[in-house]
PDB file of C-alpha atoms in Angstrom:
ATOM      1  CA  MET A 109     -28.595 -10.524  29.269  1.00 93.00           C
ATOM      2  CA  ILE A 110     -25.762 -10.009  26.798  1.00 97.00           C
ATOM      3  CA  THR A 111     -22.371  -9.237  28.317  1.00 96.00           C
ATOM      4  CA  VAL A 112     -19.587  -7.826  26.164  1.00 96.00           C
ATOM      5  CA  HIS A 113     -16.143  -8.654  27.507  1.00 94.00           C
ATOM      6  CA  HIS A 114     -14.639  -5.454  26.203  1.00 88.00           C
ATOM      7  CA  LEU A 115     -10.903  -5.061  25.791  1.00 85.00           C
ATOM      8  CA  GLU A 116      -9.814  -1.444  25.436  1.00 83.00           C
ATOM      9  CA  ASN A 117      -8.794  -0.243  21.970  1.00 78.00           C
ATOM     10  CA  SER A 118      -9.841  -3.442  20.259  1.00 83.00           C
ATOM     11  CA  ARG A 119     -12.208  -5.110  17.834  1.00 87.00           C
ATOM     12  CA  SER A 120     -14.796  -5.404  20.586  1.00 88.00           C
ATOM     13  CA  GLN A 121     -15.683  -1.732  20.035  1.00 92.00           C
ATOM     14  CA  ARG A 122     -17.543  -2.681  16.877  1.00 94.00           C
ATOM     15  CA  VAL A 123     -19.547  -5.274  18.837  1.00 96.00           C
ATOM     16  CA  LEU A 124     -20.786  -2.443  21.058  1.00 96.00           C
ATOM     17  CA  TRP A 125     -21.670  -0.475  17.929  1.00 97.00           C
ATOM     18  CA  LEU A 126     -23.676  -3.377  16.521  1.00 98.00           C
ATOM     19  CA  LEU A 127     -25.576  -3.820  19.770  1.00 98.00           C
ATOM     20  CA  GLU A 128     -26.454  -0.126  19.745  1.00 98.00           C
ATOM     21  CA  GLU A 129     -27.678  -0.377  16.143  1.00 98.00           C
ATOM     22  CA  LEU A 130     -29.787  -3.399  17.122  1.00 97.00           C
ATOM     23  CA  GLY A 131     -31.190  -1.662  20.191  1.00 97.00           C
ATOM     24  CA  CYS A 132     -30.224  -4.593  22.431  1.00 96.00           C
ATOM     25  CA  GLU A 133     -29.832  -4.340  26.168  1.00 97.00           C
ATOM     26  CA  TYR A 134     -26.336  -5.331  27.218  1.00 97.00           C
ATOM     27  CA  GLU A 135     -23.718  -4.839  29.881  1.00 96.00           C
ATOM     28  CA  ILE A 136     -19.995  -4.313  29.555  1.00 95.00           C
ATOM     29  CA  LYS A 137     -17.170  -5.893  31.507  1.00 94.00           C
ATOM     30  CA  HIS A 138     -14.025  -3.861  30.889  1.00 90.00           C
ATOM     31  CA  TYR A 139     -10.511  -5.260  30.501  1.00 87.00           C
ATOM     32  CA  ARG A 140      -7.247  -3.348  30.294  1.00 85.00           C
ATOM     33  CA  ARG A 141      -4.261  -4.236  28.130  1.00 84.00           C
ATOM     34  CA  ASP A 142      -0.893  -4.983  29.702  1.00 82.00           C
ATOM     35  CA  PRO A 143       0.934  -1.618  29.601  1.00 80.00           C
ATOM     36  CA  LYS A 144       4.203  -3.240  28.463  1.00 78.00           C
ATOM     37  CA  THR A 145       3.046  -5.883  25.983  1.00 76.00           C
ATOM     38  CA  SER A 146      -0.353  -4.429  24.940  1.00 75.00           C
ATOM     39  CA  LEU A 147      -1.734  -7.964  25.260  1.00 77.00           C
ATOM     40  CA  ALA A 148      -5.096  -8.868  26.785  1.00 84.00           C
ATOM     41  CA  PRO A 149      -5.074  -9.703  30.510  1.00 86.00           C
ATOM     42  CA  PRO A 150      -5.177 -13.334  31.687  1.00 88.00           C
ATOM     43  CA  GLU A 151      -8.637 -12.762  33.205  1.00 89.00           C
ATOM     44  CA  LEU A 152     -10.140 -13.160  29.730  1.00 89.00           C
ATOM     45  CA  LYS A 153      -9.123 -16.844  29.764  1.00 89.00           C
ATOM     46  CA  ALA A 154     -11.831 -17.410  32.343  1.00 90.00           C
ATOM     47  CA  ILE A 155     -14.336 -16.468  29.612  1.00 91.00           C
ATOM     48  CA  HIS A 156     -12.698 -18.204  26.638  1.00 91.00           C
ATOM     49  CA  PRO A 157      -9.643 -20.511  26.666  1.00 92.00           C
ATOM     50  CA  LEU A 158      -7.711 -18.368  24.170  1.00 89.00           C
ATOM     51  CA  GLY A 159      -8.119 -15.257  26.337  1.00 86.00           C
ATOM     52  CA  LYS A 160      -8.895 -13.042  23.354  1.00 85.00           C
ATOM     53  CA  SER A 161     -11.368 -10.244  22.711  1.00 87.00           C
ATOM     54  CA  PRO A 162     -13.995  -9.760  21.433  1.00 93.00           C
ATOM     55  CA  VAL A 163     -16.058 -12.333  23.212  1.00 95.00           C
ATOM     56  CA  ILE A 164     -19.624 -12.093  24.465  1.00 97.00           C
ATOM     57  CA  THR A 165     -21.805 -14.137  26.743  1.00 96.00           C
ATOM     58  CA  ASP A 166     -25.531 -14.329  26.090  1.00 96.00           C
ATOM     59  CA  ASN A 167     -27.026 -15.896  29.182  1.00 91.00           C
ATOM     60  CA  HIS A 168     -25.087 -19.202  29.363  1.00 90.00           C
ATOM     61  CA  LEU A 169     -23.750 -19.115  25.800  1.00 96.00           C
ATOM     62  CA  THR A 170     -20.230 -17.869  25.013  1.00 96.00           C
ATOM     63  CA  VAL A 171     -19.578 -16.533  21.512  1.00 97.00           C
ATOM     64  CA  ALA A 172     -16.102 -15.565  20.261  1.00 95.00           C
ATOM     65  CA  GLU A 173     -14.512 -14.264  17.029  1.00 94.00           C
ATOM     66  CA  SER A 174     -15.604 -10.970  15.526  1.00 93.00           C
ATOM     67  CA  GLY A 175     -17.375 -12.304  12.452  1.00 95.00           C
ATOM     68  CA  ASN A 176     -19.028 -15.090  14.389  1.00 96.00           C
ATOM     69  CA  ILE A 177     -20.272 -12.647  17.021  1.00 97.00           C
ATOM     70  CA  ILE A 178     -21.706 -10.327  14.383  1.00 97.00           C
ATOM     71  CA  GLU A 179     -23.428 -13.189  12.572  1.00 97.00           C
ATOM     72  CA  TYR A 180     -24.830 -14.509  15.846  1.00 98.00           C
ATOM     73  CA  LEU A 181     -26.191 -11.145  17.000  1.00 98.00           C
ATOM     74  CA  VAL A 182     -27.737 -10.355  13.619  1.00 98.00           C
ATOM     75  CA  GLU A 183     -29.309 -13.817  13.425  1.00 96.00           C
ATOM     76  CA  MET A 184     -30.747 -13.574  16.922  1.00 97.00           C
ATOM     77  CA  TYR A 185     -31.683  -9.912  17.272  1.00 97.00           C
ATOM     78  CA  ASP A 186     -31.847  -8.119  13.917  1.00 95.00           C
ATOM     79  CA  PRO A 187     -35.409  -6.957  13.147  1.00 90.00           C
ATOM     80  CA  GLY A 188     -34.599  -7.056   9.436  1.00 90.00           C
ATOM     81  CA  THR A 189     -32.589  -3.881   8.929  1.00 93.00           C
ATOM     82  CA  LEU A 190     -28.929  -4.984   8.974  1.00 97.00           C
ATOM     83  CA  LEU A 191     -29.021  -8.109   6.783  1.00 96.00           C
ATOM     84  CA  PRO A 192     -29.835  -7.970   3.047  1.00 97.00           C
ATOM     85  CA  PRO A 193     -32.394 -10.452   1.658  1.00 96.00           C
ATOM     86  CA  VAL A 194     -31.237 -13.920   0.628  1.00 96.00           C
ATOM     87  CA  GLY A 195     -30.500 -14.315  -3.078  1.00 97.00           C
ATOM     88  CA  THR A 196     -29.663 -10.661  -3.728  1.00 97.00           C
ATOM     89  CA  ALA A 197     -26.403  -9.111  -4.889  1.00 98.00           C
ATOM     90  CA  GLU A 198     -26.404  -7.152  -1.642  1.00 98.00           C
ATOM     91  CA  ARG A 199     -26.445 -10.393   0.365  1.00 97.00           C
ATOM     92  CA  ARG A 200     -23.500 -11.727  -1.628  1.00 98.00           C
ATOM     93  CA  TRP A 201     -21.519  -8.524  -1.016  1.00 98.00           C
ATOM     94  CA  TYR A 202     -22.523  -8.657   2.637  1.00 98.00           C
ATOM     95  CA  ARG A 203     -21.104 -12.148   3.014  1.00 97.00           C
ATOM     96  CA  TYR A 204     -17.939 -11.224   1.132  1.00 98.00           C
ATOM     97  CA  TRP A 205     -17.091  -8.192   3.284  1.00 98.00           C
ATOM     98  CA  LEU A 206     -17.889 -10.081   6.464  1.00 97.00           C
ATOM     99  CA  HIS A 207     -15.082 -12.513   5.602  1.00 97.00           C
ATOM    100  CA  TYR A 208     -12.755 -10.057   3.852  1.00 98.00           C
ATOM    101  CA  ALA A 209     -12.493  -7.807   6.910  1.00 97.00           C
ATOM    102  CA  GLU A 210     -10.574 -10.357   8.987  1.00 95.00           C
ATOM    103  CA  GLY A 211      -9.399 -12.731   6.250  1.00 95.00           C
ATOM    104  CA  THR A 212      -7.598 -10.208   4.022  1.00 96.00           C
ATOM    105  CA  LEU A 213      -7.444  -6.676   5.394  1.00 96.00           C
ATOM    106  CA  ALA A 214      -6.780  -7.319   9.087  1.00 93.00           C
ATOM    107  CA  PRO A 215      -3.676  -9.534   8.582  1.00 93.00           C
ATOM    108  CA  LEU A 216      -1.988  -6.822   6.511  1.00 93.00           C
ATOM    109  CA  LEU A 217      -2.637  -4.223   9.214  1.00 91.00           C
ATOM    110  CA  VAL A 218      -1.516  -6.512  12.046  1.00 86.00           C
ATOM    111  CA  MET A 219       1.679  -7.480  10.236  1.00 85.00           C
ATOM    112  CA  THR A 220       2.444  -3.820   9.541  1.00 86.00           C
ATOM    113  CA  LEU A 221       2.002  -3.042  13.233  1.00 77.00           C
ATOM    114  CA  ILE A 222       4.292  -5.912  14.236  1.00 79.00           C
ATOM    115  CA  PHE A 223       7.071  -4.965  11.829  1.00 73.00           C
ATOM    116  CA  ASN A 224       6.858  -1.316  12.891  1.00 75.00           C
ATOM    117  CA  ARG A 225       7.365  -2.427  16.480  1.00 71.00           C
ATOM    118  CA  ILE A 226      10.311  -4.625  15.571  1.00 73.00           C
ATOM    119  CA  GLU A 227      12.154  -1.537  14.382  1.00 72.00           C
ATOM    120  CA  THR A 228      11.743   0.229  17.730  1.00 72.00           C
ATOM    121  CA  ALA A 229      11.930  -2.767  20.101  1.00 70.00           C
ATOM    122  CA  PRO A 230      14.783  -2.949  22.646  1.00 72.00           C
ATOM    123  CA  MET A 231      17.619  -5.117  21.305  1.00 68.00           C
ATOM    124  CA  PRO A 232      21.430  -5.237  21.259  1.00 75.00           C
ATOM    125  CA  PHE A 233      22.834  -2.425  19.150  1.00 66.00           C
ATOM    126  CA  PHE A 234      24.615  -4.778  16.755  1.00 62.00           C
ATOM    127  CA  ILE A 235      21.358  -6.562  15.918  1.00 71.00           C
ATOM    128  CA  ARG A 236      19.296  -3.431  15.331  1.00 73.00           C
ATOM    129  CA  PRO A 237      20.542  -2.719  11.768  1.00 74.00           C
ATOM    130  CA  ILE A 238      19.769  -6.306  10.751  1.00 66.00           C
ATOM    131  CA  ALA A 239      16.290  -6.214  12.302  1.00 61.00           C
ATOM    132  CA  LYS A 240      15.505  -2.851  10.732  1.00 71.00           C
ATOM    133  CA  GLY A 241      16.765  -4.055   7.369  1.00 68.00           C
ATOM    134  CA  ILE A 242      14.591  -7.170   7.398  1.00 69.00           C
ATOM    135  CA  SER A 243      11.574  -5.222   8.625  1.00 72.00           C
ATOM    136  CA  GLY A 244      12.051  -2.526   5.997  1.00 72.00           C
ATOM    137  CA  LYS A 245      12.359  -5.093   3.232  1.00 70.00           C
ATOM    138  CA  VAL A 246       9.150  -6.873   4.250  1.00 74.00           C
ATOM    139  CA  LYS A 247       7.259  -3.575   4.422  1.00 74.00           C
ATOM    140  CA  THR A 248       8.479  -2.202   1.106  1.00 80.00           C
ATOM    141  CA  SER A 249       8.299  -5.427  -0.911  1.00 78.00           C
ATOM    142  CA  TYR A 250       5.155  -7.002   0.512  1.00 81.00           C
ATOM    143  CA  LEU A 251       3.111  -5.141   3.115  1.00 83.00           C
ATOM    144  CA  GLY A 252       3.163  -1.671   1.565  1.00 85.00           C
ATOM    145  CA  PRO A 253       2.206  -2.728  -1.975  1.00 91.00           C
ATOM    146  CA  ASN A 254      -0.468  -5.154  -0.782  1.00 93.00           C
ATOM    147  CA  LEU A 255      -2.021  -2.666   1.608  1.00 94.00           C
ATOM    148  CA  SER A 256      -2.069  -0.009  -1.109  1.00 94.00           C
ATOM    149  CA  ALA A 257      -3.682  -2.440  -3.540  1.00 96.00           C
ATOM    150  CA  ASN A 258      -6.385  -3.310  -1.023  1.00 97.00           C
ATOM    151  CA  LEU A 259      -7.113   0.305  -0.133  1.00 97.00           C
ATOM    152  CA  ALA A 260      -7.407   1.158  -3.817  1.00 97.00           C
ATOM    153  CA  TYR A 261      -9.756  -1.794  -4.288  1.00 98.00           C
ATOM    154  CA  LEU A 262     -11.963  -0.627  -1.415  1.00 98.00           C
ATOM    155  CA  ASN A 263     -11.943   2.951  -2.679  1.00 98.00           C
ATOM    156  CA  ASP A 264     -12.994   1.801  -6.165  1.00 98.00           C
ATOM    157  CA  HIS A 265     -15.790  -0.341  -4.721  1.00 98.00           C
ATOM    158  CA  LEU A 266     -17.162   2.611  -2.794  1.00 98.00           C
ATOM    159  CA  THR A 267     -17.301   4.783  -5.901  1.00 98.00           C
ATOM    160  CA  GLU A 268     -20.196   2.553  -7.004  1.00 97.00           C
ATOM    161  CA  HIS A 269     -21.830   1.739  -3.659  1.00 98.00           C
ATOM    162  CA  ALA A 270     -23.119   3.962  -0.869  1.00 98.00           C
ATOM    163  CA  TRP A 271     -22.199   1.287   1.701  1.00 98.00           C
ATOM    164  CA  PHE A 272     -20.121  -1.856   1.419  1.00 98.00           C
ATOM    165  CA  ALA A 273     -23.025  -4.179   0.600  1.00 98.00           C
ATOM    166  CA  GLY A 274     -24.967  -1.726  -1.520  1.00 97.00           C
ATOM    167  CA  GLU A 275     -27.201   1.267  -0.949  1.00 97.00           C
ATOM    168  CA  GLN A 276     -28.206   0.367   2.615  1.00 97.00           C
ATOM    169  CA  PHE A 277     -26.167   0.276   5.804  1.00 98.00           C
ATOM    170  CA  THR A 278     -25.650  -3.307   7.029  1.00 98.00           C
ATOM    171  CA  ALA A 279     -23.687  -5.210   9.657  1.00 98.00           C
ATOM    172  CA  ALA A 280     -20.973  -5.700   7.031  1.00 98.00           C
ATOM    173  CA  ASP A 281     -20.143  -2.009   7.411  1.00 98.00           C
ATOM    174  CA  ILE A 282     -19.688  -2.518  11.122  1.00 98.00           C
ATOM    175  CA  MET A 283     -17.414  -5.470  10.413  1.00 97.00           C
ATOM    176  CA  MET A 284     -15.331  -3.373   8.007  1.00 98.00           C
ATOM    177  CA  SER A 285     -15.053  -0.408  10.363  1.00 96.00           C
ATOM    178  CA  PHE A 286     -12.127  -1.715  12.404  1.00 93.00           C
ATOM    179  CA  GLY A 287     -10.048  -2.235   9.277  1.00 94.00           C
ATOM    180  CA  LEU A 288     -10.761   1.270   8.023  1.00 96.00           C
ATOM    181  CA  GLU A 289      -9.918   2.731  11.413  1.00 94.00           C
ATOM    182  CA  GLY A 290      -6.695   0.739  11.462  1.00 91.00           C
ATOM    183  CA  ALA A 291      -5.814   1.857   7.942  1.00 93.00           C
ATOM    184  CA  SER A 292      -6.512   5.472   8.894  1.00 93.00           C
ATOM    185  CA  THR A 293      -3.537   5.360  11.290  1.00 88.00           C
ATOM    186  CA  ARG A 294      -1.318   5.142   8.188  1.00 81.00           C
ATOM    187  CA  GLY A 295      -1.884   8.896   7.769  1.00 78.00           C
ATOM    188  CA  ALA A 296      -1.031  10.179   4.293  1.00 81.00           C
ATOM    189  CA  GLN A 297      -1.346   6.704   2.758  1.00 86.00           C
ATOM    190  CA  PHE A 298      -4.997   6.525   3.844  1.00 93.00           C
ATOM    191  CA  GLN A 299      -5.768  10.113   2.858  1.00 94.00           C
ATOM    192  CA  LYS A 300      -5.050   9.256  -0.779  1.00 95.00           C
ATOM    193  CA  TYR A 301      -8.366   7.395  -0.896  1.00 97.00           C
ATOM    194  CA  PRO A 302     -11.189   9.945  -0.550  1.00 97.00           C
ATOM    195  CA  LYS A 303     -14.000   7.378  -0.637  1.00 98.00           C
ATOM    196  CA  LEU A 304     -12.474   5.563   2.339  1.00 98.00           C
ATOM    197  CA  VAL A 305     -12.036   8.800   4.255  1.00 97.00           C
ATOM    198  CA  ALA A 306     -15.655   9.730   3.564  1.00 98.00           C
ATOM    199  CA  MET A 307     -16.901   6.263   4.520  1.00 98.00           C
ATOM    200  CA  LEU A 308     -15.073   6.315   7.835  1.00 97.00           C
ATOM    201  CA  GLU A 309     -16.492   9.748   8.617  1.00 98.00           C
ATOM    202  CA  LYS A 310     -19.977   8.524   7.714  1.00 98.00           C
ATOM    203  CA  MET A 311     -19.601   5.471   9.957  1.00 98.00           C
ATOM    204  CA  GLN A 312     -18.331   7.455  12.915  1.00 96.00           C
ATOM    205  CA  ALA A 313     -21.137  10.005  12.560  1.00 98.00           C
ATOM    206  CA  ARG A 314     -23.869   7.426  13.140  1.00 98.00           C
ATOM    207  CA  PRO A 315     -25.664   7.993  16.470  1.00 98.00           C
ATOM    208  CA  ALA A 316     -25.269   4.326  17.425  1.00 98.00           C
ATOM    209  CA  TYR A 317     -21.508   4.562  16.856  1.00 96.00           C
ATOM    210  CA  GLN A 318     -21.344   7.587  19.137  1.00 96.00           C
ATOM    211  CA  ARG A 319     -23.412   5.844  21.825  1.00 97.00           C
ATOM    212  CA  ALA A 320     -21.057   2.860  21.664  1.00 95.00           C
ATOM    213  CA  LEU A 321     -18.088   5.179  22.216  1.00 93.00           C
ATOM    214  CA  GLU A 322     -19.775   6.713  25.241  1.00 94.00           C
ATOM    215  CA  ARG A 323     -20.445   3.317  26.775  1.00 93.00           C
ATOM    216  CA  GLY A 324     -17.165   1.687  25.798  1.00 89.00           C
ATOM    217  CA  GLY A 325     -14.886   4.453  26.985  1.00 83.00           C
ATOM    218  CA  PRO A 326     -11.748   5.883  25.369  1.00 80.00           C
ATOM    219  CA  TYR A 327     -10.910   4.261  22.048  1.00 76.00           C
ATOM    220  CA  GLN A 328      -7.598   4.735  20.300  1.00 76.00           C
ATOM    221  CA  LEU A 329      -6.097   2.285  17.846  1.00 67.00           C
ATOM    222  CA  MET A 330      -2.438   1.423  18.003  1.00 49.00           C
ATOM    223  CA  GLY A 331      -0.666   2.712  14.923  1.00 45.00           C
TER     224      GLY A 331
END
């Protein structure tokens, strides 16, 4: 039996979505974030030494890291619907987006979140202007332009493809979903890219996505 060690409002939501698309039987063990730090609870370290989510156990095997989990589940349980054939352009795009999601897009979103929090974190009043100045400079000179460039790149790609890897829905779309959902919290910046807005709506309308929400519980990304 597959067990998803599911941290609220996290990347593990897309693991539930994949399992629903695959039609696998699985169970969920829920974990709550620390209300002050938003970090995962120490109980997750009993599953994996780093205490991070997502992580799954499949019988006696523990599998961690989002991309690794998706590759493992597709390799073990996909009946041939979520992985493009070897040697095709679709397979090359599939592999690219599987790595891009966490290698390029996710770091920009995480860094933006961190620098936003720096500006509102408790600190001595005489330090606040310095912290806000540094944070603002990083966001305007690096994070903002790079995030905009990546969103434009994704939007352009989707003008020529129905899904990220081509004309068919694949596990790469599931992998990319968390990044799009994170980018959507940027509000007006995200709305400038109609293909991304439409893709996110299309993803979230899938029955398997909705079933994963029902099983996983409330899901709200931190902006």
